[in-house]
PDB file of C-alpha atoms in Angstrom:
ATOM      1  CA  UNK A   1     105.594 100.001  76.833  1.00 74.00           C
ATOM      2  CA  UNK A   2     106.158 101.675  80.098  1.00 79.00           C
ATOM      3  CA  UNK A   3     108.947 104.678  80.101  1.00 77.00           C
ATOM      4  CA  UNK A   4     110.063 105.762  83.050  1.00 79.00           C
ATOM      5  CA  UNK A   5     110.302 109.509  83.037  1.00 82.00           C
ATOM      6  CA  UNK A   6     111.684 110.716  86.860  1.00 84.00           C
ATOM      7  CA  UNK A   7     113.216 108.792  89.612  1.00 86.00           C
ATOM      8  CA  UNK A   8     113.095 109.820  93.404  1.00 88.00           C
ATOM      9  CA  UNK A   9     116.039 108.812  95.760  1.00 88.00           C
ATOM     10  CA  UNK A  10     115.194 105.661  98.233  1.00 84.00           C
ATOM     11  CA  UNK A  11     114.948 108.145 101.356  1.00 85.00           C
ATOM     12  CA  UNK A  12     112.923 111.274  99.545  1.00 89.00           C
ATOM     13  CA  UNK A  13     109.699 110.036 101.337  1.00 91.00           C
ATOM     14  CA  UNK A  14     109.569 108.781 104.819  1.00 90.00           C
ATOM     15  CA  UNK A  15     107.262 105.896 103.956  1.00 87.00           C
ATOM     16  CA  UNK A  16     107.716 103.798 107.208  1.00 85.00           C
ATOM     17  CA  UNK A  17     104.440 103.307 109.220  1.00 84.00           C
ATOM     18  CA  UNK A  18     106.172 104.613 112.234  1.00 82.00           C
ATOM     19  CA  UNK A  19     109.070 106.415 113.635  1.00 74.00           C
ATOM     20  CA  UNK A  20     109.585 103.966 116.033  1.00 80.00           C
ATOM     21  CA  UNK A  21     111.324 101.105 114.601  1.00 76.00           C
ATOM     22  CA  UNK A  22     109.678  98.560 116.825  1.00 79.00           C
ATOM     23  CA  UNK A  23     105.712 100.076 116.725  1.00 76.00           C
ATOM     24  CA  UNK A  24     106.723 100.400 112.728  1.00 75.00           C
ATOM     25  CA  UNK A  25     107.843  96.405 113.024  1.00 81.00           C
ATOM     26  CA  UNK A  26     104.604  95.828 114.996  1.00 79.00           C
ATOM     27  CA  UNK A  27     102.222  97.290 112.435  1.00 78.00           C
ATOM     28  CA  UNK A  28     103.802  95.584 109.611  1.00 81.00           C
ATOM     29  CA  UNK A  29     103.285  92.151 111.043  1.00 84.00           C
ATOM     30  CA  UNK A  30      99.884  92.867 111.455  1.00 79.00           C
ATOM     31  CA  UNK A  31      99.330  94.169 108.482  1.00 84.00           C
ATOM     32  CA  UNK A  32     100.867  90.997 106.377  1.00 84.00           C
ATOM     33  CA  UNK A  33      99.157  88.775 108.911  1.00 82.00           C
ATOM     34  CA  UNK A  34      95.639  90.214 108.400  1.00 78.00           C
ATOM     35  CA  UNK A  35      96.383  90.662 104.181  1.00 82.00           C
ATOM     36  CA  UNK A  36      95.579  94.101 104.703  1.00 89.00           C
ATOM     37  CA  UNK A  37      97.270  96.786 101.612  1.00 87.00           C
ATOM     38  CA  UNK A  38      98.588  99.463 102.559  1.00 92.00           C
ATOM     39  CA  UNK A  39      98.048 102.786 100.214  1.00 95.00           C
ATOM     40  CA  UNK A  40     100.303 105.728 100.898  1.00 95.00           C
ATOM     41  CA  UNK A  41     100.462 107.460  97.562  1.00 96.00           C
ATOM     42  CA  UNK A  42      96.964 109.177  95.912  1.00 97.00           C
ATOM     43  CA  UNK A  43      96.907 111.408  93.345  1.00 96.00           C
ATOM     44  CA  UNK A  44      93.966 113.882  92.205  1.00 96.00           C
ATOM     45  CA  UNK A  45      92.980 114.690  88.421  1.00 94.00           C
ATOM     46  CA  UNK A  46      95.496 117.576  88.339  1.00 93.00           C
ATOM     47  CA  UNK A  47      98.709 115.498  89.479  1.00 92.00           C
ATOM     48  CA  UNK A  48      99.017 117.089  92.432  1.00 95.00           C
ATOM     49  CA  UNK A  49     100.301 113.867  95.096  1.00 96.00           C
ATOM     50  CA  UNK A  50      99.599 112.810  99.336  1.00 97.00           C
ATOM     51  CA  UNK A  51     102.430 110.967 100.124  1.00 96.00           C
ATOM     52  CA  UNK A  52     101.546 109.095 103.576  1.00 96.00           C
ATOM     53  CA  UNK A  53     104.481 109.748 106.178  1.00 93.00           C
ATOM     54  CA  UNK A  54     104.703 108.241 109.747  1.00 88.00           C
ATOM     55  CA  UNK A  55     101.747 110.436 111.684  1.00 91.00           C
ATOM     56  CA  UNK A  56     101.448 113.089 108.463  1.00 95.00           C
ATOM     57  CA  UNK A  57     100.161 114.086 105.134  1.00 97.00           C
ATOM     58  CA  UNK A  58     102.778 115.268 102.418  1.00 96.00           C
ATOM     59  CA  UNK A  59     101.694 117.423  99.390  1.00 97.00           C
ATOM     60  CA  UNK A  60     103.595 117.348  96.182  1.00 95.00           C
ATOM     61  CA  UNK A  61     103.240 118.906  92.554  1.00 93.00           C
ATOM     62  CA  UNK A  62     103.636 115.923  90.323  1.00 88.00           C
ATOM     63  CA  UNK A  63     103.925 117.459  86.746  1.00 88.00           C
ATOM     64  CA  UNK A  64     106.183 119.786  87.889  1.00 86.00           C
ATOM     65  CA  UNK A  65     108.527 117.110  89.336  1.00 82.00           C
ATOM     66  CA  UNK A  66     108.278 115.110  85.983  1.00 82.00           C
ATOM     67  CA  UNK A  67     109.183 118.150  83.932  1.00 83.00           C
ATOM     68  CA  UNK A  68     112.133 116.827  81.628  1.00 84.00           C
ATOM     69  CA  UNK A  69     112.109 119.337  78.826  1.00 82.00           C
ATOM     70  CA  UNK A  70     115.623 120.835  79.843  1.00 83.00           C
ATOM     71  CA  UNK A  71     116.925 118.171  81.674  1.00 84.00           C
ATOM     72  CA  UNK A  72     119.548 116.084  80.042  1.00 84.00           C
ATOM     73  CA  UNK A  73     119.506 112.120  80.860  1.00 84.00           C
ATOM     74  CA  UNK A  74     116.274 112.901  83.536  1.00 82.00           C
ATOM     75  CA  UNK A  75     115.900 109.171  84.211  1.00 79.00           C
ATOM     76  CA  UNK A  76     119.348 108.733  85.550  1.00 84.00           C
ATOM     77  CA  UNK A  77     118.938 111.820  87.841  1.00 87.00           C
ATOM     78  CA  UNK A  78     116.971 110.968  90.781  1.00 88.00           C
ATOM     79  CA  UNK A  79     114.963 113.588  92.476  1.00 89.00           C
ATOM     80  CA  UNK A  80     115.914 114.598  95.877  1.00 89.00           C
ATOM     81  CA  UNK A  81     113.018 115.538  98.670  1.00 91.00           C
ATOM     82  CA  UNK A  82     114.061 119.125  98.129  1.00 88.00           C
ATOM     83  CA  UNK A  83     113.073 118.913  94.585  1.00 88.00           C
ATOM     84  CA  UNK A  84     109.959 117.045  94.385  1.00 89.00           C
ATOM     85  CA  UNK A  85     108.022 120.205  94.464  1.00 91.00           C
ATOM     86  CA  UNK A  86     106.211 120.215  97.774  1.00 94.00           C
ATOM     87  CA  UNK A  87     103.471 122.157  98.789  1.00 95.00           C
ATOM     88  CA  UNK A  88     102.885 122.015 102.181  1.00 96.00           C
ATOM     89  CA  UNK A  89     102.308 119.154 105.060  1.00 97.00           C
ATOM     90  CA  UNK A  90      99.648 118.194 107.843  1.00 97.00           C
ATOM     91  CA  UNK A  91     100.072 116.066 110.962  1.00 96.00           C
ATOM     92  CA  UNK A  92      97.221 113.683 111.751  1.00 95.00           C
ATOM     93  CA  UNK A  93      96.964 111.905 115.235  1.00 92.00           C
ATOM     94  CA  UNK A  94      97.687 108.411 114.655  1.00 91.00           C
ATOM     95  CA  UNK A  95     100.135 106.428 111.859  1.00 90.00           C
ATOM     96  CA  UNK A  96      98.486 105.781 107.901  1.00 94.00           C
ATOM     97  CA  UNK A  97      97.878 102.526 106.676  1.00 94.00           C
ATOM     98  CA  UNK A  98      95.761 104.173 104.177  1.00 96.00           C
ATOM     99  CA  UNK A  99      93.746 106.952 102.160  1.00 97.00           C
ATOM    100  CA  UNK A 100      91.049 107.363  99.311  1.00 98.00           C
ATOM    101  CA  UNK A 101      90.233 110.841  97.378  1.00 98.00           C
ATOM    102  CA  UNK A 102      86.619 111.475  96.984  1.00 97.00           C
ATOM    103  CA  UNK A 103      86.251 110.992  92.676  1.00 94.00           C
ATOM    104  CA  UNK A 104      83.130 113.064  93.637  1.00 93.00           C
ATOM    105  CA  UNK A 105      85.250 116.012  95.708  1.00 96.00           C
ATOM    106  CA  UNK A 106      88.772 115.838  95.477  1.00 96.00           C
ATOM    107  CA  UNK A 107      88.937 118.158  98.671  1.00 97.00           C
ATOM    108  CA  UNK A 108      87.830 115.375 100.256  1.00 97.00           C
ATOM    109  CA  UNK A 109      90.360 112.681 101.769  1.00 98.00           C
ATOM    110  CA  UNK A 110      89.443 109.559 104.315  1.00 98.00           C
ATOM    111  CA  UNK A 111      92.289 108.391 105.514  1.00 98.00           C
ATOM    112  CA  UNK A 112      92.885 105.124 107.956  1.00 96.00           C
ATOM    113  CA  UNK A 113      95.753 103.708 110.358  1.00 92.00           C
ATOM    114  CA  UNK A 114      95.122 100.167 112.137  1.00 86.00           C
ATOM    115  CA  UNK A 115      92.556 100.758 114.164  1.00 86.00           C
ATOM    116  CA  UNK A 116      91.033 104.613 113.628  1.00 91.00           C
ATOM    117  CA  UNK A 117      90.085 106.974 110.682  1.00 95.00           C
ATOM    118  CA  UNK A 118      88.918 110.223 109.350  1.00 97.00           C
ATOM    119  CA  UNK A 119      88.057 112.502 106.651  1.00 97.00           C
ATOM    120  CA  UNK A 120      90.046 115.649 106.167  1.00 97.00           C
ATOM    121  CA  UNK A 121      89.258 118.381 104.110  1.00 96.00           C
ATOM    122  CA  UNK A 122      91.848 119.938 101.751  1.00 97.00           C
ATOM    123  CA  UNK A 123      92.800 123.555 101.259  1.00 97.00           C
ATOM    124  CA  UNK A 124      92.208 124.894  97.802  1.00 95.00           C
ATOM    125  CA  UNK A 125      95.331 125.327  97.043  1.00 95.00           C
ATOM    126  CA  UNK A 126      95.783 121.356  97.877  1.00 96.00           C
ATOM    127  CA  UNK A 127      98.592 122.221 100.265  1.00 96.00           C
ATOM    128  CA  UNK A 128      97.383 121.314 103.640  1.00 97.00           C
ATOM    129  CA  UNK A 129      94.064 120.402 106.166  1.00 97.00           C
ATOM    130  CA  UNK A 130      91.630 122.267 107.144  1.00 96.00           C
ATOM    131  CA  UNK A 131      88.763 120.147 108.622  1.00 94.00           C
ATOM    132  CA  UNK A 132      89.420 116.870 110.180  1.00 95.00           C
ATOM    133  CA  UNK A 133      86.678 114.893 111.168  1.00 95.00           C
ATOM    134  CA  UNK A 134      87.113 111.584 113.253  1.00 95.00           C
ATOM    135  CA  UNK A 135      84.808 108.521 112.350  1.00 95.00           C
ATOM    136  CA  UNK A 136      83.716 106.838 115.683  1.00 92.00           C
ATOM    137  CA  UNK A 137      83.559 103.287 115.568  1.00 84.00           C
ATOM    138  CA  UNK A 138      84.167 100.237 118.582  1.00 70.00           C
ATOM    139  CA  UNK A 139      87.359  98.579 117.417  1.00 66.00           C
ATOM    140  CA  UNK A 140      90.055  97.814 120.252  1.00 60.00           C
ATOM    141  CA  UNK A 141      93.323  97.988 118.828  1.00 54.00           C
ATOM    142  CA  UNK A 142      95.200  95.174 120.596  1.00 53.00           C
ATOM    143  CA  UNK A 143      92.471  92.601 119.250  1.00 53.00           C
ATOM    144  CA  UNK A 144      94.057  92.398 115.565  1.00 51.00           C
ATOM    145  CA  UNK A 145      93.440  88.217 115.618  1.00 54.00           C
ATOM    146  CA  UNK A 146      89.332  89.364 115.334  1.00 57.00           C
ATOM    147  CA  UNK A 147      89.211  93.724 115.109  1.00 70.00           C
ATOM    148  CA  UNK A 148      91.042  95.223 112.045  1.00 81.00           C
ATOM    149  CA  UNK A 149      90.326  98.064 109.854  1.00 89.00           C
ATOM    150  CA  UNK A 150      90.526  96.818 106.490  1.00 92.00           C
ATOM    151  CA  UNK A 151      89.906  99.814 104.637  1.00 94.00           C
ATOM    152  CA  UNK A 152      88.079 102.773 103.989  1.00 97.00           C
ATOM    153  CA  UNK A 153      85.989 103.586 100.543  1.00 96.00           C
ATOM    154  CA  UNK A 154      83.671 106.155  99.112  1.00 96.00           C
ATOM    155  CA  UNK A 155      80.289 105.682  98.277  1.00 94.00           C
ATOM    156  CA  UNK A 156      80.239 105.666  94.581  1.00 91.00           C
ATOM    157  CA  UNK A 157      78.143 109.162  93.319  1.00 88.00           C
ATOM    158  CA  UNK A 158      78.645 110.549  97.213  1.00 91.00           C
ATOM    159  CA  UNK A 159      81.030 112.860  98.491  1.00 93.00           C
ATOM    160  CA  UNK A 160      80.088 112.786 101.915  1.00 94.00           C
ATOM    161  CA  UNK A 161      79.254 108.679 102.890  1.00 94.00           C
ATOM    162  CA  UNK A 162      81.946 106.726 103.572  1.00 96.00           C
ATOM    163  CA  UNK A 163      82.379 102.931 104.127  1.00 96.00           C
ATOM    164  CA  UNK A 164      84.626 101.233 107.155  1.00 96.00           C
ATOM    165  CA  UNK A 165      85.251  97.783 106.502  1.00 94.00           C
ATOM    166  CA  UNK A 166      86.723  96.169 109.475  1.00 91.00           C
ATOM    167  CA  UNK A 167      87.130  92.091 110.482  1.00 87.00           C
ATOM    168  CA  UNK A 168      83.541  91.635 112.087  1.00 88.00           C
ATOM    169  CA  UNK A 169      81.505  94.549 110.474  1.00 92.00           C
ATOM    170  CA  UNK A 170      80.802  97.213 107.665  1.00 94.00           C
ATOM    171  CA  UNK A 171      79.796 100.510 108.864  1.00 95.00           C
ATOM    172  CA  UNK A 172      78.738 103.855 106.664  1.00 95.00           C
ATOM    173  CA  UNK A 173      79.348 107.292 107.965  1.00 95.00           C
ATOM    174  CA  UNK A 174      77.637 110.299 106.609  1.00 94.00           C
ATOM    175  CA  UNK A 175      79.876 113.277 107.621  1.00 92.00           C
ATOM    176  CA  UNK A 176      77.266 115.782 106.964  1.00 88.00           C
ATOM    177  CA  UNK A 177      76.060 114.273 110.228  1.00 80.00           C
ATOM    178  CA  UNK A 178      78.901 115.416 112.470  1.00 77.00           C
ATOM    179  CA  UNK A 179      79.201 116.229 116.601  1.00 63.00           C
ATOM    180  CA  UNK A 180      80.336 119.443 117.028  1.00 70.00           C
ATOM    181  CA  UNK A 181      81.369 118.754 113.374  1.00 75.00           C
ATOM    182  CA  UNK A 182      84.612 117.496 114.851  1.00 89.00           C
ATOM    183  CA  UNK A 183      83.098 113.441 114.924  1.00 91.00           C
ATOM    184  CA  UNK A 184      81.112 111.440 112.952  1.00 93.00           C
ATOM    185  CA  UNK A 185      79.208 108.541 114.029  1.00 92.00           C
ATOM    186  CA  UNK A 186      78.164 104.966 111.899  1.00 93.00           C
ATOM    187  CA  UNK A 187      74.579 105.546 110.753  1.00 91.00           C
ATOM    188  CA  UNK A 188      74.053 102.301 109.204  1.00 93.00           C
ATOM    189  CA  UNK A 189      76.334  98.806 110.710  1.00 93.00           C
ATOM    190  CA  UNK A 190      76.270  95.699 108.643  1.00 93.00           C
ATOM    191  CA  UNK A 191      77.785  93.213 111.068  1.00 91.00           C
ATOM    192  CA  UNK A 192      78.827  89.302 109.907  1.00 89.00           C
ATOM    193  CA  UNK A 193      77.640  86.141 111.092  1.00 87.00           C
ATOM    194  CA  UNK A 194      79.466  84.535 113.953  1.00 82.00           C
ATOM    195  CA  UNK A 195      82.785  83.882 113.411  1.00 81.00           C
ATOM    196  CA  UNK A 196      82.980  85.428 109.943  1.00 86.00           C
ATOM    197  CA  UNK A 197      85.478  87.359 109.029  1.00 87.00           C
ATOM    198  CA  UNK A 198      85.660  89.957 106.128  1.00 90.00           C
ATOM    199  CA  UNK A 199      88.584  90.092 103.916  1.00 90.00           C
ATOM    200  CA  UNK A 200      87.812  92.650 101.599  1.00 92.00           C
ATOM    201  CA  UNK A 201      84.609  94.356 100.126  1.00 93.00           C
ATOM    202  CA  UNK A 202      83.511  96.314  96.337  1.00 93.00           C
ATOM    203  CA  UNK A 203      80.893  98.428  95.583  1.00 93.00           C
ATOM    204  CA  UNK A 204      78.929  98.715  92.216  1.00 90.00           C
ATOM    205  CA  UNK A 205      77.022 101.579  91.035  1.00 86.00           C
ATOM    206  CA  UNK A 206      73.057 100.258  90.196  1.00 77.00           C
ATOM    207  CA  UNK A 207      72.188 102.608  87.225  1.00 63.00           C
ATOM    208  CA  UNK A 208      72.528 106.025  87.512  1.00 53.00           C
ATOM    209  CA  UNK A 209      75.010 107.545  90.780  1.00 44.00           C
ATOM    210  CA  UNK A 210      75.135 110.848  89.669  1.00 46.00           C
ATOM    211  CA  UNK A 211      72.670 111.580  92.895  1.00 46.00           C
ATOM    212  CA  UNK A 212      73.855 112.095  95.987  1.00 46.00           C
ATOM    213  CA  UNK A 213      72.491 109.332  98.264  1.00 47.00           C
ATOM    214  CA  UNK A 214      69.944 109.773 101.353  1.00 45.00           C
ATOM    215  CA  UNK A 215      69.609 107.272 104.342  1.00 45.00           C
ATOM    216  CA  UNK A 216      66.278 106.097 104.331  1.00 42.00           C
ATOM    217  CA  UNK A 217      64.690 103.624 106.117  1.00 42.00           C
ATOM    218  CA  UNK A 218      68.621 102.138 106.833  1.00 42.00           C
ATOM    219  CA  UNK A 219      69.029 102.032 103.574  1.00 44.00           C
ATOM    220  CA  UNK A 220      71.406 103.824 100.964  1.00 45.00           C
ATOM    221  CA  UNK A 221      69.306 104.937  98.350  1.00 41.00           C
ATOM    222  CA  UNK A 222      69.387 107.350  95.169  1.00 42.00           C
ATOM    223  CA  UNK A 223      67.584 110.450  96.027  1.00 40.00           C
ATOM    224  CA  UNK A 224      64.405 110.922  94.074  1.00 40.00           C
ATOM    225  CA  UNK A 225      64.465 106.937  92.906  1.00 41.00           C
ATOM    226  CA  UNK A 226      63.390 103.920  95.066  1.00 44.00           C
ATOM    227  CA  UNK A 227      66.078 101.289  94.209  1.00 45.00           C
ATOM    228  CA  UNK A 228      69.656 100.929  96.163  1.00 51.00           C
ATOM    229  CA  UNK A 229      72.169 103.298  94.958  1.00 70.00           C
ATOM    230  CA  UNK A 230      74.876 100.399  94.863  1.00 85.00           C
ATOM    231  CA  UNK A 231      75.497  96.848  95.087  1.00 88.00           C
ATOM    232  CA  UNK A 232      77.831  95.713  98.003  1.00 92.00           C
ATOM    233  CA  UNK A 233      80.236  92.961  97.579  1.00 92.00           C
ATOM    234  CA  UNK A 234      81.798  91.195 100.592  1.00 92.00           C
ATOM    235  CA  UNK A 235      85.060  89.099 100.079  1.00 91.00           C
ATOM    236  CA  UNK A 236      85.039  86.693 103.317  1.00 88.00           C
TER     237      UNK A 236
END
């Protein structure tokens, strides 16, 4: 069974999309109209936490904060935000939706909002950005009956290709690839029929992904082998 160890109190994390109550209103109808999740807590293999706030990145300790051994009745003493152990912080220019750690690089973060997205890359010390990199695509962010970012997602085995899954399209970014390595446009776009729209989308390691993938030939392929890297799975 399930134990819970540490609580936080309701207003330790500013989780609303926006500080304006009626753009925050806005976003969430969208986002329940279009079944789109949103993700605003990631975690790396060392418990260290991103909490998404409105327009910002918040860095926590986690096994720190969950640290009971001299604390009498711990689950019945919520945390405060002054005690969960924060690290540091990082503004970002538009309002998260969502993010993804890298399995591959843990530095590296792609984070999302309704209608834009980047990667960042983290300090060492896990405590703050220092590279942002903006992934171009053509989305117009009124048109959420047809345009939508759905999410982003790592190439499995890659640390640098990511996937943006929007309503009409799929496109990968390689951020290797950047402009003034500030930007980072789609190399490969896998668009939908007409009038199909994409609700979701998986991808599934073929064999071995311990390679870092190459575009060839607008392909994503394993390098050194001649077979796809993964298998894409669209949920329409």
């Amino acid at each position: 069974a399930l134990v819970s160890t540490r609580a936080a109190k309701a207003n330790s994390f500013k989780l609303q999309l926006s500080s304006d109550i009626t753009t925050d209103r806005l976003k969430r109808a969208m986002l329940a109209k279009n079944e789109i999740q949103r993700v605003a807590l990631v975690a790396d293999s060392r418990g260290r936490l991103i909490v998404a706030e409105p327009g910002s990145l918040l860095f926590c300790s986690g096994i720190p904060a969950v640290n009971t051994r001299y604390v009498q009745n711990a689950s019945h003493k919520p945390l405060n935000r002054a005690q969960m152990c924060i690290l540091g912080s990082s503004t970002l220019k538009f309002n998260i939706v969502g993010m993804q750690l890298c399995k591959n690089n843990e530095r590296h973060l792609v984070v999302w909002g309704s209608s834009e997205a980047c990667v960042v890359v983290l300090s060492t010390q896990f405590d703050k950005v220092e590279k942002t990199i903006d992934l171009c695509f053509d989305l117009e962010p009124h048109e959420c009956e047809t345009d939508y970012l759905i999410k982003c997602q790592w190439l499995p085995g890659s640390q640098t290709i990511v996937a943006v899954a929007c309503g009409p399209f799929v496109k990968f970014f390689d951020v290797k690839c950047t402009e003034n390595e500030s930007r980072s446009h789609a190399s490969i776009c896998y668009s939908l029929a007409y009038e199909a729209m994409l609700r979701d989308i998986a991808f599934v390691p073929s064999g071995n992904a311990d390679c870092l993938p190459v575009e060839r030939n607008r392909k994503l392929y394993r390098a050194g082998a001649k077979h796809n890297l993964v298998r894409m799975y669209l949920l329409l």
